JSON list of C-alpha atoms and ligand atoms in Angstrom, two decimals:
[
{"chain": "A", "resi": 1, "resn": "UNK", "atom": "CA", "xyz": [283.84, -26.35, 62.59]},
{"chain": "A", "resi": 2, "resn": "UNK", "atom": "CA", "xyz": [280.80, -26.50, 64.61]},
{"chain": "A", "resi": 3, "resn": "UNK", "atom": "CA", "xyz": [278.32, -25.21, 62.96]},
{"chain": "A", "resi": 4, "resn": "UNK", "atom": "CA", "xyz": [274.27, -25.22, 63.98]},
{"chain": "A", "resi": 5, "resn": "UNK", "atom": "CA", "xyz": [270.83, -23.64, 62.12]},
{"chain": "A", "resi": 6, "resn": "UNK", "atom": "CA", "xyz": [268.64, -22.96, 64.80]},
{"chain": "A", "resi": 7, "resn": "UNK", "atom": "CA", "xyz": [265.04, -22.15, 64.42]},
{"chain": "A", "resi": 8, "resn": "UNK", "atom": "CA", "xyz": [263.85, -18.74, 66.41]},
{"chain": "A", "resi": 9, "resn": "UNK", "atom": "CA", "xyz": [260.67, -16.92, 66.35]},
{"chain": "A", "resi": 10, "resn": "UNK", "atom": "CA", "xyz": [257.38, -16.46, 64.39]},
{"chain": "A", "resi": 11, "resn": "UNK", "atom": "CA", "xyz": [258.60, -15.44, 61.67]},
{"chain": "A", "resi": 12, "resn": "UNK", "atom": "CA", "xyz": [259.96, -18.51, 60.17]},
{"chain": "A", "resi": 13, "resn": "UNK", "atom": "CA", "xyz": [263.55, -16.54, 61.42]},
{"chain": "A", "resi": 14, "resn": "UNK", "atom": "CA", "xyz": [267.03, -18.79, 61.51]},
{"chain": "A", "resi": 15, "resn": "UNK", "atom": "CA", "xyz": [270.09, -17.97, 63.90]},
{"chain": "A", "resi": 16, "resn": "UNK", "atom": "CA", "xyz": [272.93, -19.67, 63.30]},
{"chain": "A", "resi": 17, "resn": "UNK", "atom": "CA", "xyz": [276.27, -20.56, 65.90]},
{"chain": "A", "resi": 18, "resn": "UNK", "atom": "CA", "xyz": [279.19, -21.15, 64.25]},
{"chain": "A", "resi": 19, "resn": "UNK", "atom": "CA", "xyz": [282.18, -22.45, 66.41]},
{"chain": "A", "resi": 20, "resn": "UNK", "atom": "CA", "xyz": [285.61, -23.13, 66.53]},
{"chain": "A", "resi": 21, "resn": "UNK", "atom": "CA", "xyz": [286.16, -26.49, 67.73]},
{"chain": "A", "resi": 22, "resn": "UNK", "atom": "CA", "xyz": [289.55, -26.07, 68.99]},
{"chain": "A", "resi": 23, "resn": "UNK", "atom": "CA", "xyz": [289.40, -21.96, 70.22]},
{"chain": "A", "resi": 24, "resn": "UNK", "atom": "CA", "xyz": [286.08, -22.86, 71.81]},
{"chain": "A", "resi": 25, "resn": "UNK", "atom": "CA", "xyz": [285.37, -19.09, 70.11]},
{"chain": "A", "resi": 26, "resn": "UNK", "atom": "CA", "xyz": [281.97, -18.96, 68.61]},
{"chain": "A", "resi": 27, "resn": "UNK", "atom": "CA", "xyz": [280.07, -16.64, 66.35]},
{"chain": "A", "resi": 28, "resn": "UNK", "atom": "CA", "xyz": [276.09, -15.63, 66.53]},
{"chain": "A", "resi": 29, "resn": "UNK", "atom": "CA", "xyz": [274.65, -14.92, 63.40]},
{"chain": "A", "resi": 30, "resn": "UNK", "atom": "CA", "xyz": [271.41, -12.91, 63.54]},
{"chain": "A", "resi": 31, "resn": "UNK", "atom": "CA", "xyz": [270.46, -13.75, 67.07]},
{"chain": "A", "resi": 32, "resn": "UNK", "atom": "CA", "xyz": [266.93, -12.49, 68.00]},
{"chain": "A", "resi": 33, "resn": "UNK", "atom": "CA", "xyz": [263.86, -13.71, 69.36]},
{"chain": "A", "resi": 34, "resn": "UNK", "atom": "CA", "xyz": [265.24, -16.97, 71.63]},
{"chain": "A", "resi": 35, "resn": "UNK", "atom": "CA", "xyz": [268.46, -15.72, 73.33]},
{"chain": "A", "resi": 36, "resn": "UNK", "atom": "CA", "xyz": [268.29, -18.15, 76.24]},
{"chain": "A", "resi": 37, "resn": "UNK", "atom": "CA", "xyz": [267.83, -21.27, 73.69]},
{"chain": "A", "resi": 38, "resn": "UNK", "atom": "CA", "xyz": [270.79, -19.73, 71.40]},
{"chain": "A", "resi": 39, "resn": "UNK", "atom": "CA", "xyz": [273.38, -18.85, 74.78]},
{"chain": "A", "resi": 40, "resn": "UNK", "atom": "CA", "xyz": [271.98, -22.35, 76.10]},
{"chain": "A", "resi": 41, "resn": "UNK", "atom": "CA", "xyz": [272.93, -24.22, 72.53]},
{"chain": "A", "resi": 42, "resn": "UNK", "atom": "CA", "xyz": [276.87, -22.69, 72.87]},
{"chain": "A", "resi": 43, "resn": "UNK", "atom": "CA", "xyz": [277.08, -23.37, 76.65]},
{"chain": "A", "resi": 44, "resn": "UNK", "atom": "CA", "xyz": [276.05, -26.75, 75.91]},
{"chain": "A", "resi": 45, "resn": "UNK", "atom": "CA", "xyz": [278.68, -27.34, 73.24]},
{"chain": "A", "resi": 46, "resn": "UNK", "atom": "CA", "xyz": [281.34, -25.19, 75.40]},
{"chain": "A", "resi": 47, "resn": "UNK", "atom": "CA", "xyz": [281.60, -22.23, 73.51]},
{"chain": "A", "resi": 48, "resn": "UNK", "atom": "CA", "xyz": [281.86, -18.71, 74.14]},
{"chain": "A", "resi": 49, "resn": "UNK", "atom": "CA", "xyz": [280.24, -16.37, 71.97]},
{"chain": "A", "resi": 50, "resn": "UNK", "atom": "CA", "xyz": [283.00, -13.80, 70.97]},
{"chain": "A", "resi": 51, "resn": "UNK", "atom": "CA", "xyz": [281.14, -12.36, 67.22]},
{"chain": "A", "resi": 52, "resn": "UNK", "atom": "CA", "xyz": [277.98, -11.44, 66.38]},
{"chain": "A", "resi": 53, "resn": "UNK", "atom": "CA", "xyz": [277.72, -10.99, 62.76]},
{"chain": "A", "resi": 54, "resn": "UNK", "atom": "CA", "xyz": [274.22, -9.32, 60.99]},
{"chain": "A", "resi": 55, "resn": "UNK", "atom": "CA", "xyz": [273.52, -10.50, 57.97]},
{"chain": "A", "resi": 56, "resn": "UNK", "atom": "CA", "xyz": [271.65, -7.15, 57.40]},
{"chain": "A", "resi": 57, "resn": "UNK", "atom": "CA", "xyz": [269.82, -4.56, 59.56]},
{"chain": "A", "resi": 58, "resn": "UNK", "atom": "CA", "xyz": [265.91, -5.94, 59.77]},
{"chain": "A", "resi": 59, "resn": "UNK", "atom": "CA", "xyz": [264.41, -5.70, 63.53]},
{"chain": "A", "resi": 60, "resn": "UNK", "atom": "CA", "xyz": [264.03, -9.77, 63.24]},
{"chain": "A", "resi": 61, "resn": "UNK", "atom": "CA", "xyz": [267.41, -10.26, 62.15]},
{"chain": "A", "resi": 62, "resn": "UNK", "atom": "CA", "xyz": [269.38, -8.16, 65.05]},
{"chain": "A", "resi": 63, "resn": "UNK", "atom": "CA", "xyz": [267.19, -7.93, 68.03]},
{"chain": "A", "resi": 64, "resn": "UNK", "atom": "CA", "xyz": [268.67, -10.27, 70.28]},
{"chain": "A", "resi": 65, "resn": "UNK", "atom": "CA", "xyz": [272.47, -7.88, 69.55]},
{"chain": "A", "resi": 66, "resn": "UNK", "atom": "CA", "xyz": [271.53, -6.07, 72.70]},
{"chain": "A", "resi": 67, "resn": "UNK", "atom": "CA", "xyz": [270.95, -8.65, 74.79]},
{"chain": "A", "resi": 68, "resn": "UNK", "atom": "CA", "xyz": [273.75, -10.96, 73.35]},
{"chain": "A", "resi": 69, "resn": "UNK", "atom": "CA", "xyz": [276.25, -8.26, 74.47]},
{"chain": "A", "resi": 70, "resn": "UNK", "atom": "CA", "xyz": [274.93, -7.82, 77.63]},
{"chain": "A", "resi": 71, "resn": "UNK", "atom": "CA", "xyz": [275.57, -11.30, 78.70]},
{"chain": "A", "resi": 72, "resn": "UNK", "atom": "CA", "xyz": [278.74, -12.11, 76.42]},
{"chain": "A", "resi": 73, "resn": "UNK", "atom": "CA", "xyz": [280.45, -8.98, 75.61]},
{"chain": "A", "resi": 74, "resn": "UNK", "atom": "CA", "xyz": [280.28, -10.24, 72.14]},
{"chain": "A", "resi": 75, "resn": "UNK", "atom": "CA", "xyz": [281.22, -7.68, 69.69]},
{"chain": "A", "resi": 76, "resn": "UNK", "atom": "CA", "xyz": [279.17, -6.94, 66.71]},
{"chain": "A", "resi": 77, "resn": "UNK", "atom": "CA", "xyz": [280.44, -6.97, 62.87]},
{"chain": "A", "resi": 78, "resn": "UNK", "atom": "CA", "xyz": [278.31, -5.65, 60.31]},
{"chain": "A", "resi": 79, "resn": "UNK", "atom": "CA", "xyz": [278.45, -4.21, 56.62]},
{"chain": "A", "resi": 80, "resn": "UNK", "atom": "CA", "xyz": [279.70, -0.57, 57.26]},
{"chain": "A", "resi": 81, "resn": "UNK", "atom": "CA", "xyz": [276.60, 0.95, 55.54]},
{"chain": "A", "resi": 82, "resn": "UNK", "atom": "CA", "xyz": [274.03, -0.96, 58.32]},
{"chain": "A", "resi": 83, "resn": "UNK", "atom": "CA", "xyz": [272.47, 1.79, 60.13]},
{"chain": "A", "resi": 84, "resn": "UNK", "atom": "CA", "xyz": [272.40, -0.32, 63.90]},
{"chain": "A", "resi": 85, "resn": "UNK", "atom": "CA", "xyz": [274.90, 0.20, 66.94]},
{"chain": "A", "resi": 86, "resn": "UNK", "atom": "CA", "xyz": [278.65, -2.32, 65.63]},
{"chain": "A", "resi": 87, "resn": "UNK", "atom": "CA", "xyz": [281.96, -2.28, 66.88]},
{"chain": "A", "resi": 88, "resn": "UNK", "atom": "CA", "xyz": [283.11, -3.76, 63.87]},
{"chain": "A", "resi": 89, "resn": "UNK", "atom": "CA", "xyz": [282.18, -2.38, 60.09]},
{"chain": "A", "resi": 90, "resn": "UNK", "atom": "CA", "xyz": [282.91, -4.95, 57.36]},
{"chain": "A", "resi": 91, "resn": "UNK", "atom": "CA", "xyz": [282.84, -4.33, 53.70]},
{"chain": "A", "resi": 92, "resn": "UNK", "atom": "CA", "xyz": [282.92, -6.52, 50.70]},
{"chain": "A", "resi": 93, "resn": "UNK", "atom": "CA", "xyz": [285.34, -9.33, 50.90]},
{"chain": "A", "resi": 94, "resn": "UNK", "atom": "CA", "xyz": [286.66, -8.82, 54.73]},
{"chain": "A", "resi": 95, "resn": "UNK", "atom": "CA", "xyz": [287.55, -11.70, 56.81]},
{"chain": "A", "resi": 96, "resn": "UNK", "atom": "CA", "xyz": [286.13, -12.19, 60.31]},
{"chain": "A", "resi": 97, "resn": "UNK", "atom": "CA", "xyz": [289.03, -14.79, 61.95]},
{"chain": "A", "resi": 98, "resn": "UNK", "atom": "CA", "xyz": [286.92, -17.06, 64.65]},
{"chain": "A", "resi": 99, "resn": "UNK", "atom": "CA", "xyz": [289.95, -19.14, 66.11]},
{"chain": "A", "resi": 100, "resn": "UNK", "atom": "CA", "xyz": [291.41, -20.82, 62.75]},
{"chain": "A", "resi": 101, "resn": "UNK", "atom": "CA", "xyz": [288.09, -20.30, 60.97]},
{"chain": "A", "resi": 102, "resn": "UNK", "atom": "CA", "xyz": [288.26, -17.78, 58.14]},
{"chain": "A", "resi": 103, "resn": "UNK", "atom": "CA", "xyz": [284.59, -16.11, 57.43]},
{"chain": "A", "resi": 104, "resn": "UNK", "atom": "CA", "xyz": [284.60, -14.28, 54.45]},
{"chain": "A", "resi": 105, "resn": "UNK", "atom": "CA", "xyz": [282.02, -11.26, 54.08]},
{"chain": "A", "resi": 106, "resn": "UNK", "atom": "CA", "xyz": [280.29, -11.02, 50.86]},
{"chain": "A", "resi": 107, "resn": "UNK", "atom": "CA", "xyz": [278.44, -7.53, 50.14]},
{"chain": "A", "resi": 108, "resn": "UNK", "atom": "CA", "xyz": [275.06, -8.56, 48.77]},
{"chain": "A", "resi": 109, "resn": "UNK", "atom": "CA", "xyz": [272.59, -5.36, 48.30]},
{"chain": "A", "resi": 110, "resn": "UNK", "atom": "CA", "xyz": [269.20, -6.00, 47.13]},
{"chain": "A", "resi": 111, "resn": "UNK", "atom": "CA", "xyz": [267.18, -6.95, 49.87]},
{"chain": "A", "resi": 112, "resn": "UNK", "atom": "CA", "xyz": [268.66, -3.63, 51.75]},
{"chain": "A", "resi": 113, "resn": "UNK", "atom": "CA", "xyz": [271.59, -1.65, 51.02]},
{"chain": "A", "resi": 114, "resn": "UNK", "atom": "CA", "xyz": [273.79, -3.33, 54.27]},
{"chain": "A", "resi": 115, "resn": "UNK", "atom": "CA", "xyz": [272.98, -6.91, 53.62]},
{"chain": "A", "resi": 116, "resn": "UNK", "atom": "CA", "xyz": [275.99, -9.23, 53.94]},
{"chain": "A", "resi": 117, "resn": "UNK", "atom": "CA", "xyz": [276.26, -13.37, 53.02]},
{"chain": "A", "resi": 118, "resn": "UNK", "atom": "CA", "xyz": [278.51, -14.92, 54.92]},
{"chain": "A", "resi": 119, "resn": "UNK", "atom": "CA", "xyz": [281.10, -17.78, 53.56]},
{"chain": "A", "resi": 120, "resn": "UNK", "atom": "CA", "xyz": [282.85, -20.34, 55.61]},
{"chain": "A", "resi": 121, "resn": "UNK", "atom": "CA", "xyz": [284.35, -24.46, 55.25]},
{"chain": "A", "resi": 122, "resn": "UNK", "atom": "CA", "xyz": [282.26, -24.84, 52.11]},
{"chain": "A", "resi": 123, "resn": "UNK", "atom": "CA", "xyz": [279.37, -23.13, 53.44]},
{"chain": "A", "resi": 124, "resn": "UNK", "atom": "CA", "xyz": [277.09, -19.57, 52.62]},
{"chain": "A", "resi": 125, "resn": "UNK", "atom": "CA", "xyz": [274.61, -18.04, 54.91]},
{"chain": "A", "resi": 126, "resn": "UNK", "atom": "CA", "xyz": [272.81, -15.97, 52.75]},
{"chain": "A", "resi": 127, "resn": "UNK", "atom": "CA", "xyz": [270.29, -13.95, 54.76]},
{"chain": "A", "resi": 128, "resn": "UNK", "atom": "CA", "xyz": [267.06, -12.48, 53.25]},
{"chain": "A", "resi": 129, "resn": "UNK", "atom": "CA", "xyz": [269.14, -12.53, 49.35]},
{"chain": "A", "resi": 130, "resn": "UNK", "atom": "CA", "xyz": [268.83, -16.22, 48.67]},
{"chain": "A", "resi": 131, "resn": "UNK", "atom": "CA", "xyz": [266.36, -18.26, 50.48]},
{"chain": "A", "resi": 132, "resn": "UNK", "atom": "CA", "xyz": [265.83, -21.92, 49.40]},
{"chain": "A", "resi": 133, "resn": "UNK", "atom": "CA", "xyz": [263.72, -21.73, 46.19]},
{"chain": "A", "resi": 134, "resn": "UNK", "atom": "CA", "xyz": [263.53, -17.92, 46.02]},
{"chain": "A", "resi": 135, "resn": "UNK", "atom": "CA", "xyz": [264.89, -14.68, 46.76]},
{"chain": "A", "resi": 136, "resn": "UNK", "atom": "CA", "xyz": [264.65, -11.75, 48.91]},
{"chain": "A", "resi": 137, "resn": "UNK", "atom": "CA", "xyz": [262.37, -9.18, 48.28]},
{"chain": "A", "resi": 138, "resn": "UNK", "atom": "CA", "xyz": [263.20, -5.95, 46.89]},
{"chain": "A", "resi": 139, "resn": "UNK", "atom": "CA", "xyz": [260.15, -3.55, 47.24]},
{"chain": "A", "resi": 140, "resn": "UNK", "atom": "CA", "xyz": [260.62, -2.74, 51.35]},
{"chain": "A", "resi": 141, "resn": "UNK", "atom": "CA", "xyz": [262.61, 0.16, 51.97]},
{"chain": "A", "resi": 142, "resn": "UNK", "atom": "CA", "xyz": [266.43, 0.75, 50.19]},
{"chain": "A", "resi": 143, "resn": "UNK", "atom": "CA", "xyz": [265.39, -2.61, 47.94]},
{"chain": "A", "resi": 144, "resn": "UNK", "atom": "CA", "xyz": [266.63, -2.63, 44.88]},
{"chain": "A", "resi": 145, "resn": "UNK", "atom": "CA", "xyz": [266.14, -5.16, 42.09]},
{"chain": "A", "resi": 146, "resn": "UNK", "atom": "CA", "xyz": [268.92, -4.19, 39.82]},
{"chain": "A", "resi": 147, "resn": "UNK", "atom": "CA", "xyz": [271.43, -4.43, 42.68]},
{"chain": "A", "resi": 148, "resn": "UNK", "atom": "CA", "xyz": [270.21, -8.02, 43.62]},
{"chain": "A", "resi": 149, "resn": "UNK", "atom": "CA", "xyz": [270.41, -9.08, 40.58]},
{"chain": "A", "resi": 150, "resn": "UNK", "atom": "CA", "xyz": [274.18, -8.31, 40.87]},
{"chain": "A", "resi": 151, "resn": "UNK", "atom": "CA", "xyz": [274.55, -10.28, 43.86]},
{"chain": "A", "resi": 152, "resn": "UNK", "atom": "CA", "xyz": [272.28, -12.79, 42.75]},
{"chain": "A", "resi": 153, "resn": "UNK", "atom": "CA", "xyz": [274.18, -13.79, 39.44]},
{"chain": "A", "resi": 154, "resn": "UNK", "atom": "CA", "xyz": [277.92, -12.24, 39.76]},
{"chain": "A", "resi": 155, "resn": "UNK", "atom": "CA", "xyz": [278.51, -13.00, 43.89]},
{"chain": "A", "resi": 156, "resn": "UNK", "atom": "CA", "xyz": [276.08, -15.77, 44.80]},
{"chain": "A", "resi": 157, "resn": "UNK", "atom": "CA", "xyz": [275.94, -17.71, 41.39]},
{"chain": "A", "resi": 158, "resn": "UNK", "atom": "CA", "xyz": [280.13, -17.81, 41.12]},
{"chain": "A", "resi": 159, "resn": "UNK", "atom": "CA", "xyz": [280.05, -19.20, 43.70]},
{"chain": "A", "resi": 160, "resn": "UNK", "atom": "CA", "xyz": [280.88, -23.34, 43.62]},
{"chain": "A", "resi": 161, "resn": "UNK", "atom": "CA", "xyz": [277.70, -25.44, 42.94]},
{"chain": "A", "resi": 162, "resn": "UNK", "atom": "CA", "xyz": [278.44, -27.59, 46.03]},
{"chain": "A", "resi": 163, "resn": "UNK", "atom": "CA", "xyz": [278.24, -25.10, 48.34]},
{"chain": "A", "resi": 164, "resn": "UNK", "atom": "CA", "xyz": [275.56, -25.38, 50.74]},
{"chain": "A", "resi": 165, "resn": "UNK", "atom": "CA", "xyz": [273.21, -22.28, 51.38]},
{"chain": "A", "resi": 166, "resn": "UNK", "atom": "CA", "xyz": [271.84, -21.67, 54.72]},
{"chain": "A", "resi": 167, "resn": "UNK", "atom": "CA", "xyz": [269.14, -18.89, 54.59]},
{"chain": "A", "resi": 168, "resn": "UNK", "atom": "CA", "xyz": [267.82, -16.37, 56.93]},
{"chain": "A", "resi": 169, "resn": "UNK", "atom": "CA", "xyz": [264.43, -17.51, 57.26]},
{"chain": "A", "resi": 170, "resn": "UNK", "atom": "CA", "xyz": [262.73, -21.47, 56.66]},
{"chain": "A", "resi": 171, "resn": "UNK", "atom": "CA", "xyz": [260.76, -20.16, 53.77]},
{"chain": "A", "resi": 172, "resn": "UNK", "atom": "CA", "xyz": [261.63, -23.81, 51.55]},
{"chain": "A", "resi": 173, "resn": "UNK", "atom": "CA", "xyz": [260.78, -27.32, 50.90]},
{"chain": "A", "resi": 174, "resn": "UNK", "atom": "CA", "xyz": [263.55, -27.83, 53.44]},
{"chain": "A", "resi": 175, "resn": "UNK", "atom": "CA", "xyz": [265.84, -25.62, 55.69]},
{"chain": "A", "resi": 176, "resn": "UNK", "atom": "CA", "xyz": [268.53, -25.69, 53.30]},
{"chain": "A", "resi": 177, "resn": "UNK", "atom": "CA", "xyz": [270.42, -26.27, 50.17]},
{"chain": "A", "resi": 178, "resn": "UNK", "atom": "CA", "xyz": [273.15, -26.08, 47.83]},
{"chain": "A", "resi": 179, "resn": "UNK", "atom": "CA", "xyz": [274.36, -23.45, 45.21]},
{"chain": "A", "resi": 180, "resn": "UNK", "atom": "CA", "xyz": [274.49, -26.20, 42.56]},
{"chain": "A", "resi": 181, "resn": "UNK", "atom": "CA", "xyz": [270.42, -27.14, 43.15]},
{"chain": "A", "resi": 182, "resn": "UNK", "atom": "CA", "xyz": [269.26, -23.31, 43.46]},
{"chain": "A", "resi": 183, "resn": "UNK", "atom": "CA", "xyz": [271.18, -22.70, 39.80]},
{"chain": "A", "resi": 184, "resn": "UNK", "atom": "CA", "xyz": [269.05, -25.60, 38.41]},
{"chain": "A", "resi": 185, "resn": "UNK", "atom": "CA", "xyz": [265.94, -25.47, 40.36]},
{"chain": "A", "resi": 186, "resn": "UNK", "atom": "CA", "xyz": [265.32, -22.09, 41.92]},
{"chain": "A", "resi": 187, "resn": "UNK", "atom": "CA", "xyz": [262.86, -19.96, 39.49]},
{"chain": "A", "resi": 188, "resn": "UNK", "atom": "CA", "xyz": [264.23, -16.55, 40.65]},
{"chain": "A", "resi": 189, "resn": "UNK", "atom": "CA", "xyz": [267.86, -17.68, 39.08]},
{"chain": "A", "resi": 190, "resn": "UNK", "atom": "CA", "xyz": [266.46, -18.83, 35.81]},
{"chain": "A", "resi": 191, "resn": "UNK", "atom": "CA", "xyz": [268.86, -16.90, 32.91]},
{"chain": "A", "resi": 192, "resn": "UNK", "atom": "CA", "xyz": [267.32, -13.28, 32.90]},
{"chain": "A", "resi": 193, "resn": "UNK", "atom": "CA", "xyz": [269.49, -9.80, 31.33]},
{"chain": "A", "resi": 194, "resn": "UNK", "atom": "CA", "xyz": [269.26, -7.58, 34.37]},
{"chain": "A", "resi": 195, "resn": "UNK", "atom": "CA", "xyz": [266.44, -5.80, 32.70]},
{"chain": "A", "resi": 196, "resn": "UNK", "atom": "CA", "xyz": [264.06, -9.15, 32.17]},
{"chain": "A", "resi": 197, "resn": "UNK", "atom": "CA", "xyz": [264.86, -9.76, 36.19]},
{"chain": "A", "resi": 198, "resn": "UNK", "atom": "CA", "xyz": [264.12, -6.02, 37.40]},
{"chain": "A", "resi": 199, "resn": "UNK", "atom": "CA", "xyz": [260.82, -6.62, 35.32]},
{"chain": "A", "resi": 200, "resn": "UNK", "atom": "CA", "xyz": [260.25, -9.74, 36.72]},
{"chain": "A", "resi": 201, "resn": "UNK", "atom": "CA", "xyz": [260.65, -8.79, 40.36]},
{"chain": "A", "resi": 202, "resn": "UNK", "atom": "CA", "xyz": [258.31, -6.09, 40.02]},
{"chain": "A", "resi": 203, "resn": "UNK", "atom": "CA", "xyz": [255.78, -8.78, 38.86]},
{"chain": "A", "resi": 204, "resn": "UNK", "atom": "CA", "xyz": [253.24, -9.76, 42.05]},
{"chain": "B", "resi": 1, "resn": "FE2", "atom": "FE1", "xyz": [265.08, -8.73, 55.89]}
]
């Protein structure tokens, strides 16, 4: 797999390429604000861009769609409740097949109602739900607490602790991390009921 976390932006914002080495086929994950350096970054490594997959429907995580499909025809997967123009809706558990790659969608509301993480060769992108030593937040519009909780502890948290977490914006000690050191480290996943964590996320 080629895979690449590319910085875009003011807003601290990460696109990601993923690629299949032998297809050439590669995905865009959030593209937006830097289109030229993104479609420069897969013409360099000889891939064309065939998916692009939103992690959720924020402006700064799907602006570049339009322009991506303009120039690449790429067609664009997202969770079936995102309100933003897709040719293909995903729901929980769905497969997106890039070449022999396998990316599995995994429904994560929270953050918004149509946010997605994305899991592939030992690897999550996880969006605005999980960013390296915190969470998303849950008071902008359709946030909900009690829902990320859920995908916080039953999807995220199950998953295996050496699974590396590549989040939607740099907002760490370091671009990104594993599932293993956000269990032990991260003070949004400290053991909470669901009741202690909707509390605690409506703390300032
Ligand atoms: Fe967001």
């Amino acid at each position: 797999m080629i895979f690449s976390q590319v910085p875009v932006g003011t807003m601290q914002n990460f696109s990601y390429i993923i690629g299949d080495a032998a297809s050439h086929k590669a995905v865009l994950v959030d593209p937006a604000w830097e289109i030229d350096k993104l479609l420069g970054l897969c013409g360099d490594a000889g891939l064309s861009v065939c998916y692009v997959i939103n992690t959720h429907s924020h402006h700064d995580h799907v602006e570049g769609n339009d322009a991506i499909v303009q120039r690449t025809r790429a067609k664009v997967v997202a969770h079936q409740s995102a309100p933003i123009r897709k040719d293909i809706a995903v729901s929980d558990g769905d497969l997106v097949e890039l070449g022999s790659l396998r990316i599995q969608v995994i429904h994560t509301p929270g953050h918004c109602p149509d946010h997605i993480c994305l899991l592939v060769d030992g690897k999550v992108l996880t969006g605005d739900t999980l960013f390296v030593g915190e969470c998303g937040r849950t008071d902008l519009g359709g946030g909900n607490p009690g829902a990320m909780y859920e995908s916080l502890f039953n999807k995220l948290m199950k998953l295996d602790d050496a699974t590396e977490v590549y989040p939607g914006h740099d907002y760490g000690r370091k671009p990104s991390s594993t599932i293993g050191e956000e269990r032990r480290t991260n003070y949004t996943l400290k053991p909470r009921t669901k009741e202690e964590f909707i509390k605690f996320m409506a703390e300032p």
